[in-house]
Amino acid sequence: AALRIDPYLLVSLQRAVIAALRAFDSPDPGHARREVRIRLEQLRQVYRDLADARPIYEDRPAKALAQWLADTLDVPQSQLAELLGVSSRTFQRWVSESDAIEPRGDEARRVQVVANVVSHLRHALTGKGAIDWFQQEHPMAAGRRPVELLDDPTALPELTRLAASTRSQLAS
């Protein structure tokens, strides 16, 4: 399979490398040192973002991901339950450490998809903003709302691309 990388990250990587190389041509060593440090930090951020592109749920149980969502988004549990398509009571049981109930089947897959998308959105949006993002029509998704794609098992790459594009849209 071909390595698929967000074009925004490739452009950021290229810009940081080119700017660092140009800094070496500066006649002022102090300026060159500062510029190289800035560009190295940009490179570090690009590599962090590349690592974030790997699905976060590959080695984590759905119950742990539900707990992570509750902690990361810091929104009322009823909003998360609605996004995940379950009752508030069911979601409370998922995130309770004293309850053995955990998401299974389609519910577990939906928790995994939402967690993967939120892993991108959390860098650009608040918890409430991330929840709202799922409800807004998205121009890059043919005017569909991301929440409408959650039940499609093949939509993870598209949802991930849409979520990752949020950073580049806010940066421009």
Short mmCIF file of C-alpha atoms in Angstrom, two decimals:
data_model
loop_
_atom_site.label_atom_id
_atom_site.label_comp_id
_atom_site.label_asym_id
_atom_site.label_seq_id
_atom_site.Cartn_x
_atom_site.Cartn_y
_atom_site.Cartn_z
CA ALA A 1 0.00 0.00 0.00
CA ALA A 2 1.24 3.46 -0.83
CA LEU A 3 2.10 5.78 2.03
CA ARG A 4 -0.64 8.42 2.21
CA ILE A 5 0.36 11.67 3.85
CA ASP A 6 -1.72 14.80 4.27
CA PRO A 7 -0.47 17.27 1.61
CA TYR A 8 -0.55 20.01 4.26
CA LEU A 9 2.11 18.12 6.20
CA LEU A 10 4.28 17.64 3.12
CA VAL A 11 4.14 21.34 2.32
CA SER A 12 4.95 22.23 5.94
CA LEU A 13 7.87 19.82 5.89
CA GLN A 14 9.23 21.29 2.65
CA ARG A 15 8.86 24.87 3.88
CA ALA A 16 10.67 24.14 7.13
CA VAL A 17 13.56 22.36 5.39
CA ILE A 18 13.97 25.07 2.73
CA ALA A 19 13.86 27.87 5.31
CA ALA A 20 16.43 26.06 7.47
CA LEU A 21 18.76 25.64 4.49
CA ARG A 22 18.36 29.32 3.57
CA ALA A 23 19.24 30.31 7.14
CA PHE A 24 22.72 28.85 6.63
CA ASP A 25 23.31 31.50 3.96
CA SER A 26 22.69 34.34 6.42
CA PRO A 27 25.73 36.53 7.10
CA ASP A 28 24.52 37.00 10.71
CA PRO A 29 25.30 33.85 12.75
CA GLY A 30 22.84 34.86 15.51
CA HIS A 31 20.01 35.24 13.02
CA ALA A 32 20.93 31.95 11.34
CA ARG A 33 20.93 30.10 14.67
CA ARG A 34 17.50 31.50 15.64
CA GLU A 35 16.05 30.70 12.23
CA VAL A 36 17.36 27.12 12.27
CA ARG A 37 15.91 26.60 15.76
CA ILE A 38 12.50 27.83 14.57
CA ARG A 39 12.60 25.56 11.53
CA LEU A 40 13.66 22.56 13.61
CA GLU A 41 10.64 23.16 15.84
CA GLN A 42 8.44 23.26 12.74
CA LEU A 43 9.92 19.92 11.66
CA ARG A 44 9.25 18.46 15.10
CA GLN A 45 5.61 19.55 14.83
CA VAL A 46 5.27 18.00 11.37
CA TYR A 47 6.65 14.69 12.65
CA ARG A 48 4.30 14.85 15.64
CA ASP A 49 1.39 15.40 13.25
CA LEU A 50 2.52 12.46 11.12
CA ALA A 51 2.53 10.27 14.22
CA ASP A 52 -0.96 11.56 15.07
CA ALA A 53 -2.19 10.42 11.66
CA ARG A 54 -1.86 6.79 12.77
CA PRO A 55 -5.21 5.61 14.09
CA ILE A 56 -5.13 5.89 17.88
CA TYR A 57 -7.40 2.94 18.45
CA GLU A 58 -5.20 0.22 16.98
CA ASP A 59 -4.08 -1.06 20.36
CA ARG A 60 -6.68 0.34 22.75
CA PRO A 61 -9.98 -1.21 23.85
CA ALA A 62 -13.18 0.68 23.00
CA LYS A 63 -13.95 1.25 26.71
CA ALA A 64 -10.59 3.01 27.16
CA LEU A 65 -11.31 5.11 24.06
CA ALA A 66 -14.73 6.12 25.43
CA GLN A 67 -12.99 7.23 28.64
CA TRP A 68 -10.37 9.08 26.60
CA LEU A 69 -13.10 10.90 24.66
CA ALA A 70 -14.84 11.95 27.89
CA ASP A 71 -11.55 13.24 29.35
CA THR A 72 -10.27 14.89 26.18
CA LEU A 73 -13.41 16.67 25.03
CA ASP A 74 -14.65 17.74 28.47
CA VAL A 75 -18.24 18.17 27.28
CA PRO A 76 -21.42 16.87 28.89
CA GLN A 77 -21.60 13.09 28.60
CA SER A 78 -25.06 13.43 27.05
CA GLN A 79 -23.47 15.16 24.02
CA LEU A 80 -20.93 12.38 23.58
CA ALA A 81 -23.64 9.75 24.02
CA GLU A 82 -25.73 11.42 21.31
CA LEU A 83 -22.75 11.58 18.93
CA LEU A 84 -22.03 7.89 19.59
CA GLY A 85 -25.70 6.98 19.10
CA VAL A 86 -26.29 5.54 22.58
CA SER A 87 -28.21 6.56 25.68
CA SER A 88 -26.55 8.73 28.32
CA ARG A 89 -26.81 5.83 30.78
CA THR A 90 -25.00 3.47 28.39
CA PHE A 91 -22.20 5.98 27.88
CA GLN A 92 -21.92 6.50 31.66
CA ARG A 93 -21.49 2.75 32.06
CA TRP A 94 -18.80 2.70 29.36
CA VAL A 95 -16.72 5.35 31.09
CA SER A 96 -17.26 4.02 34.61
CA GLU A 97 -14.24 2.18 35.94
CA SER A 98 -16.46 0.15 38.27
CA ASP A 99 -18.75 -1.12 35.47
CA ALA A 100 -17.56 -3.91 33.17
CA ILE A 101 -19.92 -2.90 30.33
CA GLU A 102 -18.01 -1.82 27.23
CA PRO A 103 -18.83 -0.96 23.62
CA ARG A 104 -19.08 -3.97 21.32
CA GLY A 105 -19.62 -4.52 17.60
CA ASP A 106 -20.87 -1.48 15.70
CA GLU A 107 -20.84 0.62 18.88
CA ALA A 108 -17.15 -0.16 19.43
CA ARG A 109 -16.35 0.67 15.80
CA ARG A 110 -18.18 4.01 16.12
CA VAL A 111 -16.26 4.86 19.32
CA GLN A 112 -13.02 4.01 17.51
CA VAL A 113 -13.86 6.19 14.51
CA VAL A 114 -14.91 9.16 16.68
CA ALA A 115 -11.74 8.80 18.78
CA ASN A 116 -9.59 8.78 15.65
CA VAL A 117 -11.28 11.91 14.28
CA VAL A 118 -11.11 13.69 17.65
CA SER A 119 -7.39 12.93 17.86
CA HIS A 120 -7.03 15.37 14.94
CA LEU A 121 -9.69 17.89 15.89
CA ARG A 122 -8.38 18.42 19.43
CA HIS A 123 -5.38 20.28 18.02
CA ALA A 124 -7.55 22.93 16.39
CA LEU A 125 -10.89 22.97 18.22
CA THR A 126 -12.28 22.97 21.73
CA GLY A 127 -14.24 19.97 22.95
CA LYS A 128 -17.51 21.67 22.10
CA GLY A 129 -16.07 22.72 18.75
CA ALA A 130 -15.15 19.11 17.99
CA ILE A 131 -18.68 17.94 18.80
CA ASP A 132 -20.12 20.75 16.65
CA TRP A 133 -17.73 19.82 13.80
CA PHE A 134 -19.51 16.49 13.42
CA GLN A 135 -22.86 18.28 12.97
CA GLN A 136 -21.80 20.90 10.38
CA GLU A 137 -22.08 20.32 6.65
CA HIS A 138 -18.57 20.04 5.29
CA PRO A 139 -17.76 21.43 1.83
CA MET A 140 -15.06 18.80 1.26
CA ALA A 141 -17.64 16.07 2.00
CA ALA A 142 -20.09 17.12 -0.72
CA GLY A 143 -22.08 19.13 1.81
CA ARG A 144 -22.65 16.13 4.09
CA ARG A 145 -22.25 16.27 7.84
CA PRO A 146 -19.42 14.10 9.25
CA VAL A 147 -21.88 12.51 11.71
CA GLU A 148 -23.67 11.03 8.68
CA LEU A 149 -20.49 9.15 7.75
CA LEU A 150 -19.94 7.51 11.13
CA ASP A 151 -21.98 4.42 10.31
CA ASP A 152 -20.14 3.78 7.04
CA PRO A 153 -17.30 1.33 7.77
CA THR A 154 -15.37 2.59 4.74
CA ALA A 155 -15.55 6.29 5.69
CA LEU A 156 -12.66 6.38 8.19
CA PRO A 157 -10.08 7.62 5.64
CA GLU A 158 -12.44 10.39 4.47
CA LEU A 159 -13.32 11.44 8.03
CA THR A 160 -9.64 11.43 8.99
CA ARG A 161 -8.78 13.58 5.97
CA LEU A 162 -11.58 16.04 6.79
CA ALA A 163 -10.51 16.28 10.43
CA ALA A 164 -6.84 16.71 9.55
CA SER A 165 -7.75 19.46 7.08
CA THR A 166 -9.20 21.46 9.98
CA ARG A 167 -5.68 22.31 11.11
CA SER A 168 -4.59 23.55 7.71
CA GLN A 169 -7.77 25.60 7.26
CA LEU A 170 -7.22 27.32 10.60
CA ALA A 171 -3.53 27.90 9.87
CA SER A 172 -4.11 29.71 6.60
#
